[in-house]
mmCIF file with all atom_site columns, C-alpha atoms in Angstrom:
data_model
loop_
_atom_site.group_PDB
_atom_site.id
_atom_site.type_symbol
_atom_site.label_atom_id
_atom_site.label_alt_id
_atom_site.label_comp_id
_atom_site.label_asym_id
_atom_site.label_entity_id
_atom_site.label_seq_id
_atom_site.pdbx_PDB_ins_code
_atom_site.Cartn_x
_atom_site.Cartn_y
_atom_site.Cartn_z
_atom_site.occupancy
_atom_site.B_iso_or_equiv
_atom_site.pdbx_formal_charge
_atom_site.auth_seq_id
_atom_site.auth_comp_id
_atom_site.auth_asym_id
_atom_site.auth_atom_id
_atom_site.pdbx_PDB_model_num
ATOM 1   C CA . GLY A 1 1   ? -16.137 81.246  279.787 1.00 35.00 ? 1330 GLY A CA 1
ATOM 2   C CA . SER A 1 2   ? -17.738 84.784  279.019 1.00 35.00 ? 1331 SER A CA 1
ATOM 3   C CA . ASP A 1 3   ? -15.779 87.013  277.130 1.00 37.00 ? 1332 ASP A CA 1
ATOM 4   C CA . GLU A 1 4   ? -14.100 90.279  278.337 1.00 35.00 ? 1333 GLU A CA 1
ATOM 5   C CA . VAL A 1 5   ? -13.005 92.439  275.958 1.00 37.00 ? 1334 VAL A CA 1
ATOM 6   C CA . HIS A 1 6   ? -10.129 94.626  277.493 1.00 33.00 ? 1335 HIS A CA 1
ATOM 7   C CA . SER A 1 7   ? -9.373  97.500  276.015 1.00 32.00 ? 1336 SER A CA 1
ATOM 8   C CA . LEU A 1 8   ? -6.097  99.476  276.320 1.00 31.00 ? 1337 LEU A CA 1
ATOM 9   C CA . ALA A 1 9   ? -7.321  103.482 276.313 1.00 34.00 ? 1338 ALA A CA 1
ATOM 10  C CA . SER A 1 10  ? -9.461  105.366 277.575 1.00 33.00 ? 1339 SER A CA 1
ATOM 11  C CA . GLY A 1 11  ? -10.398 109.355 276.476 1.00 36.00 ? 1340 GLY A CA 1
ATOM 12  C CA . THR A 1 12  ? -12.976 110.139 274.373 1.00 37.00 ? 1341 THR A CA 1
ATOM 13  C CA . CYS A 1 13  ? -12.648 111.798 270.557 1.00 38.00 ? 1342 CYS A CA 1
ATOM 14  C CA . SER A 1 14  ? -13.010 115.472 269.933 1.00 37.00 ? 1343 SER A CA 1
ATOM 15  C CA . THR A 1 15  ? -16.156 116.613 267.988 1.00 37.00 ? 1344 THR A CA 1
ATOM 16  C CA . ALA A 1 16  ? -14.928 118.668 265.814 1.00 38.00 ? 1345 ALA A CA 1
ATOM 17  C CA . SER A 1 17  ? -13.143 115.878 262.482 1.00 47.00 ? 1346 SER A CA 1
ATOM 18  C CA . SER A 1 18  ? -10.321 114.419 264.503 1.00 55.00 ? 1347 SER A CA 1
ATOM 19  C CA . SER A 1 19  ? -9.115  115.166 267.226 1.00 62.00 ? 1348 SER A CA 1
ATOM 20  C CA . SER A 1 20  ? -5.850  118.096 267.108 1.00 79.00 ? 1349 SER A CA 1
ATOM 21  C CA . VAL A 1 21  ? -4.635  115.954 269.911 1.00 89.00 ? 1350 VAL A CA 1
ATOM 22  C CA . VAL A 1 22  ? -1.941  113.750 268.725 1.00 93.00 ? 1351 VAL A CA 1
ATOM 23  C CA . VAL A 1 23  ? -1.342  109.995 271.363 1.00 94.00 ? 1352 VAL A CA 1
ATOM 24  C CA . SER A 1 24  ? 1.397   107.398 271.544 1.00 95.00 ? 1353 SER A CA 1
ATOM 25  C CA . VAL A 1 25  ? 0.534   104.349 269.986 1.00 95.00 ? 1354 VAL A CA 1
ATOM 26  C CA . ARG A 1 26  ? 1.222   100.547 269.875 1.00 94.00 ? 1355 ARG A CA 1
ATOM 27  C CA . LEU A 1 27  ? 0.846   99.366  265.128 1.00 95.00 ? 1356 LEU A CA 1
ATOM 28  C CA . LEU A 1 28  ? 0.014   95.841  264.812 1.00 93.00 ? 1357 LEU A CA 1
ATOM 29  C CA . VAL A 1 29  ? 0.479   96.015  260.782 1.00 93.00 ? 1358 VAL A CA 1
ATOM 30  C CA . LEU A 1 30  ? -1.570  92.893  260.572 1.00 91.00 ? 1359 LEU A CA 1
ATOM 31  C CA . ASP A 1 31  ? -4.621  93.749  258.559 1.00 90.00 ? 1360 ASP A CA 1
ATOM 32  C CA . THR A 1 32  ? -7.269  96.670  257.969 1.00 90.00 ? 1361 THR A CA 1
ATOM 33  C CA . LEU A 1 33  ? -9.568  96.242  259.710 1.00 89.00 ? 1362 LEU A CA 1
ATOM 34  C CA . VAL A 1 34  ? -13.250 97.824  260.057 1.00 86.00 ? 1363 VAL A CA 1
ATOM 35  C CA . PRO A 1 35  ? -14.848 99.301  263.481 1.00 85.00 ? 1364 PRO A CA 1
ATOM 36  C CA . GLY A 1 36  ? -16.717 95.350  265.176 1.00 85.00 ? 1365 GLY A CA 1
ATOM 37  C CA . GLN A 1 37  ? -14.653 93.706  263.167 1.00 90.00 ? 1366 GLN A CA 1
ATOM 38  C CA . ARG A 1 38  ? -12.735 90.914  265.180 1.00 91.00 ? 1367 ARG A CA 1
ATOM 39  C CA . LEU A 1 39  ? -9.578  89.316  264.098 1.00 91.00 ? 1368 LEU A CA 1
ATOM 40  C CA . ARG A 1 40  ? -8.753  85.584  265.142 1.00 90.00 ? 1369 ARG A CA 1
ATOM 41  C CA . LEU A 1 41  ? -5.159  85.220  264.442 1.00 89.00 ? 1370 LEU A CA 1
ATOM 42  C CA . ASP A 1 42  ? -4.472  81.146  265.077 1.00 87.00 ? 1371 ASP A CA 1
ATOM 43  C CA . ALA A 1 43  ? -0.655  81.599  264.475 1.00 81.00 ? 1372 ALA A CA 1
ATOM 44  C CA . ALA A 1 44  ? 0.468   83.959  266.800 1.00 85.00 ? 1373 ALA A CA 1
ATOM 45  C CA . PRO A 1 45  ? 3.327   82.986  269.725 1.00 86.00 ? 1374 PRO A CA 1
ATOM 46  C CA . GLN A 1 46  ? 2.343   82.602  273.267 1.00 80.00 ? 1375 GLN A CA 1
ATOM 47  C CA . SER A 1 47  ? 4.065   86.346  274.494 1.00 83.00 ? 1376 SER A CA 1
ATOM 48  C CA . PHE A 1 48  ? 2.003   87.519  271.678 1.00 86.00 ? 1377 PHE A CA 1
ATOM 49  C CA . SER A 1 49  ? -1.294  88.188  274.038 1.00 83.00 ? 1378 SER A CA 1
ATOM 50  C CA . GLY A 1 50  ? 0.605   89.065  277.512 1.00 82.00 ? 1379 GLY A CA 1
ATOM 51  C CA . SER A 1 51  ? 2.437   91.495  275.578 1.00 84.00 ? 1380 SER A CA 1
ATOM 52  C CA . LEU A 1 52  ? 0.119   93.859  274.545 1.00 85.00 ? 1381 LEU A CA 1
ATOM 53  C CA . SER A 1 53  ? -2.116  93.272  277.661 1.00 84.00 ? 1382 SER A CA 1
ATOM 54  C CA . ASN A 1 54  ? 0.391   95.479  279.727 1.00 86.00 ? 1383 ASN A CA 1
ATOM 55  C CA . SER A 1 55  ? 0.819   97.386  276.819 1.00 88.00 ? 1384 SER A CA 1
ATOM 56  C CA . PRO A 1 56  ? 1.476   101.036 278.600 1.00 90.00 ? 1385 PRO A CA 1
ATOM 57  C CA . CYS A 1 57  ? -0.155  101.842 274.778 1.00 91.00 ? 1386 CYS A CA 1
ATOM 58  C CA . PRO A 1 58  ? -3.439  102.057 273.860 1.00 93.00 ? 1387 PRO A CA 1
ATOM 59  C CA . LEU A 1 59  ? -3.480  99.247  270.605 1.00 93.00 ? 1388 LEU A CA 1
ATOM 60  C CA . VAL A 1 60  ? -3.966  100.923 266.478 1.00 94.00 ? 1389 VAL A CA 1
ATOM 61  C CA . VAL A 1 61  ? -4.088  97.781  264.476 1.00 93.00 ? 1390 VAL A CA 1
ATOM 62  C CA . VAL A 1 62  ? -3.209  99.524  260.622 1.00 94.00 ? 1391 VAL A CA 1
ATOM 63  C CA . GLY A 1 63  ? -2.978  97.933  257.235 1.00 92.00 ? 1392 GLY A CA 1
ATOM 64  C CA . ARG A 1 64  ? -0.239  98.029  254.710 1.00 90.00 ? 1393 ARG A CA 1
ATOM 65  C CA . GLU A 1 65  ? 0.175   97.760  250.583 1.00 90.00 ? 1394 GLU A CA 1
ATOM 66  C CA . GLY A 1 66  ? 3.125   96.708  249.411 1.00 88.00 ? 1395 GLY A CA 1
ATOM 67  C CA . LEU A 1 67  ? 6.447   98.614  252.763 1.00 86.00 ? 1396 LEU A CA 1
ATOM 68  C CA . SER A 1 68  ? 4.159   100.805 252.978 1.00 89.00 ? 1397 SER A CA 1
ATOM 69  C CA . LEU A 1 69  ? 1.244   101.633 255.636 1.00 90.00 ? 1398 LEU A CA 1
ATOM 70  C CA . HIS A 1 70  ? -2.819  103.114 254.792 1.00 92.00 ? 1399 HIS A CA 1
ATOM 71  C CA . THR A 1 71  ? -3.099  105.763 256.192 1.00 92.00 ? 1400 THR A CA 1
ATOM 72  C CA . ARG A 1 72  ? -5.609  104.717 258.458 1.00 93.00 ? 1401 ARG A CA 1
ATOM 73  C CA . GLY A 1 73  ? -6.118  101.509 261.528 1.00 93.00 ? 1402 GLY A CA 1
ATOM 74  C CA . VAL A 1 74  ? -8.285  101.014 263.642 1.00 93.00 ? 1403 VAL A CA 1
ATOM 75  C CA . GLU A 1 75  ? -8.549  100.808 267.953 1.00 93.00 ? 1404 GLU A CA 1
ATOM 76  C CA . ILE A 1 76  ? -8.765  96.791  268.984 1.00 92.00 ? 1405 ILE A CA 1
ATOM 77  C CA . ALA A 1 77  ? -8.867  95.306  272.461 1.00 89.00 ? 1406 ALA A CA 1
ATOM 78  C CA . ILE A 1 78  ? -7.827  92.041  272.768 1.00 87.00 ? 1407 ILE A CA 1
ATOM 79  C CA . VAL A 1 79  ? -10.677 89.142  273.287 1.00 86.00 ? 1408 VAL A CA 1
ATOM 80  C CA . GLU A 1 80  ? -10.209 87.305  276.871 1.00 75.00 ? 1409 GLU A CA 1
ATOM 81  C CA . GLY A 1 81  ? -11.934 83.777  277.191 1.00 67.00 ? 1410 GLY A CA 1
ATOM 82  C CA . SER A 1 82  ? -11.864 82.375  274.504 1.00 62.00 ? 1411 SER A CA 1
ATOM 83  C CA . ASP A 1 83  ? -12.131 78.078  274.655 1.00 62.00 ? 1412 ASP A CA 1
ATOM 84  C CA . ASP A 1 84  ? -9.953  77.967  271.624 1.00 64.00 ? 1413 ASP A CA 1
ATOM 85  C CA . LYS A 1 85  ? -6.135  78.833  273.975 1.00 69.00 ? 1414 LYS A CA 1
ATOM 86  C CA . GLU A 1 86  ? -3.793  78.209  270.645 1.00 74.00 ? 1415 GLU A CA 1
ATOM 87  C CA . CYS A 1 87  ? -5.356  81.953  268.728 1.00 84.00 ? 1416 CYS A CA 1
ATOM 88  C CA . VAL A 1 88  ? -5.452  85.289  269.883 1.00 87.00 ? 1417 VAL A CA 1
ATOM 89  C CA . THR A 1 89  ? -9.039  87.413  269.444 1.00 89.00 ? 1418 THR A CA 1
ATOM 90  C CA . LEU A 1 90  ? -8.736  90.692  269.053 1.00 90.00 ? 1419 LEU A CA 1
ATOM 91  C CA . ALA A 1 91  ? -11.819 93.365  268.707 1.00 91.00 ? 1420 ALA A CA 1
ATOM 92  C CA . ALA A 1 92  ? -11.694 96.353  266.438 1.00 90.00 ? 1421 ALA A CA 1
ATOM 93  C CA . THR A 1 93  ? -13.690 99.227  269.338 1.00 86.00 ? 1422 THR A CA 1
ATOM 94  C CA . GLY A 1 94  ? -15.395 102.346 267.015 1.00 82.00 ? 1423 GLY A CA 1
ATOM 95  C CA . ARG A 1 95  ? -12.265 105.022 267.979 1.00 88.00 ? 1424 ARG A CA 1
ATOM 96  C CA . ILE A 1 96  ? -10.341 105.144 263.662 1.00 92.00 ? 1425 ILE A CA 1
ATOM 97  C CA . ALA A 1 97  ? -6.813  106.924 263.818 1.00 92.00 ? 1426 ALA A CA 1
ATOM 98  C CA . GLU A 1 98  ? -5.486  108.707 261.385 1.00 93.00 ? 1427 GLU A CA 1
ATOM 99  C CA . ILE A 1 99  ? -1.814  107.464 261.570 1.00 94.00 ? 1428 ILE A CA 1
ATOM 100 C CA . CYS A 1 100 ? 1.276   110.994 261.734 1.00 95.00 ? 1429 CYS A CA 1
ATOM 101 C CA . ASP A 1 101 ? 4.426   108.399 263.201 1.00 95.00 ? 1430 ASP A CA 1
ATOM 102 C CA . VAL A 1 102 ? 4.233   105.152 261.506 1.00 93.00 ? 1431 VAL A CA 1
ATOM 103 C CA . GLY A 1 103 ? 7.396   104.136 264.369 1.00 91.00 ? 1432 GLY A CA 1
ATOM 104 C CA . VAL A 1 104 ? 10.239  101.883 262.948 1.00 92.00 ? 1433 VAL A CA 1
ATOM 105 C CA . ASP A 1 105 ? 10.119  98.102  262.587 1.00 90.00 ? 1434 ASP A CA 1
ATOM 106 C CA . GLU A 1 106 ? 11.112  95.870  265.975 1.00 90.00 ? 1435 GLU A CA 1
ATOM 107 C CA . GLY A 1 107 ? 11.608  93.447  264.315 1.00 88.00 ? 1436 GLY A CA 1
ATOM 108 C CA . SER A 1 108 ? 8.531   90.985  264.151 1.00 88.00 ? 1437 SER A CA 1
ATOM 109 C CA . ARG A 1 109 ? 5.137   92.190  263.601 1.00 86.00 ? 1438 ARG A CA 1
ATOM 110 C CA . TRP A 1 110 ? 4.185   90.392  267.276 1.00 89.00 ? 1439 TRP A CA 1
ATOM 111 C CA . LYS A 1 111 ? 5.924   93.337  268.400 1.00 88.00 ? 1440 LYS A CA 1
ATOM 112 C CA . GLY A 1 112 ? 4.354   96.099  266.568 1.00 90.00 ? 1441 GLY A CA 1
ATOM 113 C CA . ARG A 1 113 ? 6.091   99.239  266.569 1.00 92.00 ? 1442 ARG A CA 1
ATOM 114 C CA . GLU A 1 114 ? 5.531   102.581 268.575 1.00 94.00 ? 1443 GLU A CA 1
ATOM 115 C CA . GLY A 1 115 ? 3.186   105.471 266.441 1.00 95.00 ? 1444 GLY A CA 1
ATOM 116 C CA . SER A 1 116 ? 1.589   108.026 266.992 1.00 96.00 ? 1445 SER A CA 1
ATOM 117 C CA . VAL A 1 117 ? -2.032  109.165 266.048 1.00 95.00 ? 1446 VAL A CA 1
ATOM 118 C CA . ARG A 1 118 ? -4.522  111.072 265.911 1.00 94.00 ? 1447 ARG A CA 1
ATOM 119 C CA . TRP A 1 119 ? -8.442  109.963 267.058 1.00 91.00 ? 1448 TRP A CA 1
ATOM 120 C CA . LEU A 1 120 ? -10.650 110.101 263.748 1.00 86.00 ? 1449 LEU A CA 1
ATOM 121 C CA . CYS A 1 121 ? -14.619 111.142 265.434 1.00 63.00 ? 1450 CYS A CA 1
ATOM 122 C CA . ALA A 1 122 ? -16.226 113.018 262.888 1.00 45.00 ? 1451 ALA A CA 1
ATOM 123 C CA . ASN A 1 123 ? -19.327 110.019 262.574 1.00 46.00 ? 1452 ASN A CA 1
ATOM 124 C CA . LEU A 1 124 ? -19.316 108.400 265.184 1.00 50.00 ? 1453 LEU A CA 1
ATOM 125 C CA . ALA A 1 125 ? -21.284 108.897 268.204 1.00 52.00 ? 1454 ALA A CA 1
ATOM 126 C CA . ASP A 1 126 ? -20.576 108.890 271.408 1.00 47.00 ? 1455 ASP A CA 1
ATOM 127 C CA . ASN A 1 127 ? -21.731 105.198 272.362 1.00 47.00 ? 1456 ASN A CA 1
ATOM 128 C CA . ASP A 1 128 ? -19.272 104.458 269.576 1.00 48.00 ? 1457 ASP A CA 1
ATOM 129 C CA . ALA A 1 129 ? -16.409 104.630 272.054 1.00 45.00 ? 1458 ALA A CA 1
ATOM 130 C CA . ALA A 1 130 ? -16.116 100.559 271.884 1.00 41.00 ? 1459 ALA A CA 1
ATOM 131 C CA . LEU A 1 131 ? -18.434 97.834  271.351 1.00 39.00 ? 1460 LEU A CA 1
ATOM 132 C CA . SER A 1 132 ? -19.839 96.155  274.726 1.00 40.00 ? 1461 SER A CA 1
ATOM 133 C CA . VAL A 1 133 ? -18.756 91.730  275.693 1.00 40.00 ? 1462 VAL A CA 1
ATOM 134 C CA . ASN A 1 134 ? -22.509 91.608  275.076 1.00 44.00 ? 1463 ASN A CA 1
ATOM 135 C CA . GLU A 1 135 ? -23.657 93.556  272.122 1.00 48.00 ? 1464 GLU A CA 1
ATOM 136 C CA . GLU A 1 136 ? -23.348 91.766  268.675 1.00 54.00 ? 1465 GLU A CA 1
ATOM 137 C CA . PRO A 1 137 ? -21.588 93.946  265.642 1.00 53.00 ? 1466 PRO A CA 1
ATOM 138 C CA . PRO A 1 138 ? -23.990 95.662  263.815 1.00 59.00 ? 1467 PRO A CA 1
ATOM 139 C CA . GLU A 1 139 ? -25.655 94.732  260.259 1.00 68.00 ? 1468 GLU A CA 1
ATOM 140 C CA . VAL A 1 140 ? -22.913 95.446  257.753 1.00 67.00 ? 1469 VAL A CA 1
ATOM 141 C CA . THR A 1 141 ? -25.888 97.038  254.925 1.00 72.00 ? 1470 THR A CA 1
ATOM 142 C CA . THR A 1 142 ? -24.227 97.916  251.482 1.00 74.00 ? 1471 THR A CA 1
ATOM 143 C CA . ALA A 1 143 ? -24.139 101.506 252.172 1.00 78.00 ? 1472 ALA A CA 1
ATOM 144 C CA . LYS A 1 144 ? -22.270 101.451 255.475 1.00 73.00 ? 1473 LYS A CA 1
ATOM 145 C CA . ILE A 1 145 ? -20.372 99.399  253.740 1.00 72.00 ? 1474 ILE A CA 1
ATOM 146 C CA . LEU A 1 146 ? -19.740 103.007 251.408 1.00 76.00 ? 1475 LEU A CA 1
ATOM 147 C CA . ALA A 1 147 ? -19.778 105.071 253.792 1.00 76.00 ? 1476 ALA A CA 1
ATOM 148 C CA . LEU A 1 148 ? -17.165 103.795 255.957 1.00 72.00 ? 1477 LEU A CA 1
ATOM 149 C CA . SER A 1 149 ? -15.402 103.059 252.606 1.00 70.00 ? 1478 SER A CA 1
ATOM 150 C CA . ASP A 1 150 ? -15.298 107.077 252.987 1.00 74.00 ? 1479 ASP A CA 1
ATOM 151 C CA . THR A 1 151 ? -14.107 107.507 256.702 1.00 70.00 ? 1480 THR A CA 1
ATOM 152 C CA . VAL A 1 152 ? -11.714 104.920 256.089 1.00 66.00 ? 1481 VAL A CA 1
ATOM 153 C CA . GLY A 1 153 ? -10.776 105.647 252.650 1.00 57.00 ? 1482 GLY A CA 1
ATOM 154 C CA . ASN A 1 154 ? -5.975  105.508 251.649 1.00 49.00 ? 1483 ASN A CA 1
#
């Protein structure tokens, strides 16, 4: 079947370097991702995809160093329609999140945790809010990686 990306959040970011609005999200402490990147999870429990699909809040993946979460993460969407029913694929949209509240560990990385973020928009164009289903990720160059690392930072 064809891939269908379900964006679980909507809305637009302000044109300032960050929105002053803090929104509730579901934080998934899995890995550090950048916009356009995909993460395939082969070891996820069967209930994981369903719990993400039913989340009333936007989903944000954040990495960590030791016990400390990184200060920024990215919004993700579930990629459905994979031929491999045993795995879950997540796609990072174009929205970068500044983590305001990391929430409390709820006992399982697969459950995630309640947290809050402020959307950062300074380096994203209006059409970068999410990758469409039929769009290939942009070409990766050293200059783009360096520019993005300045944005994602810590």
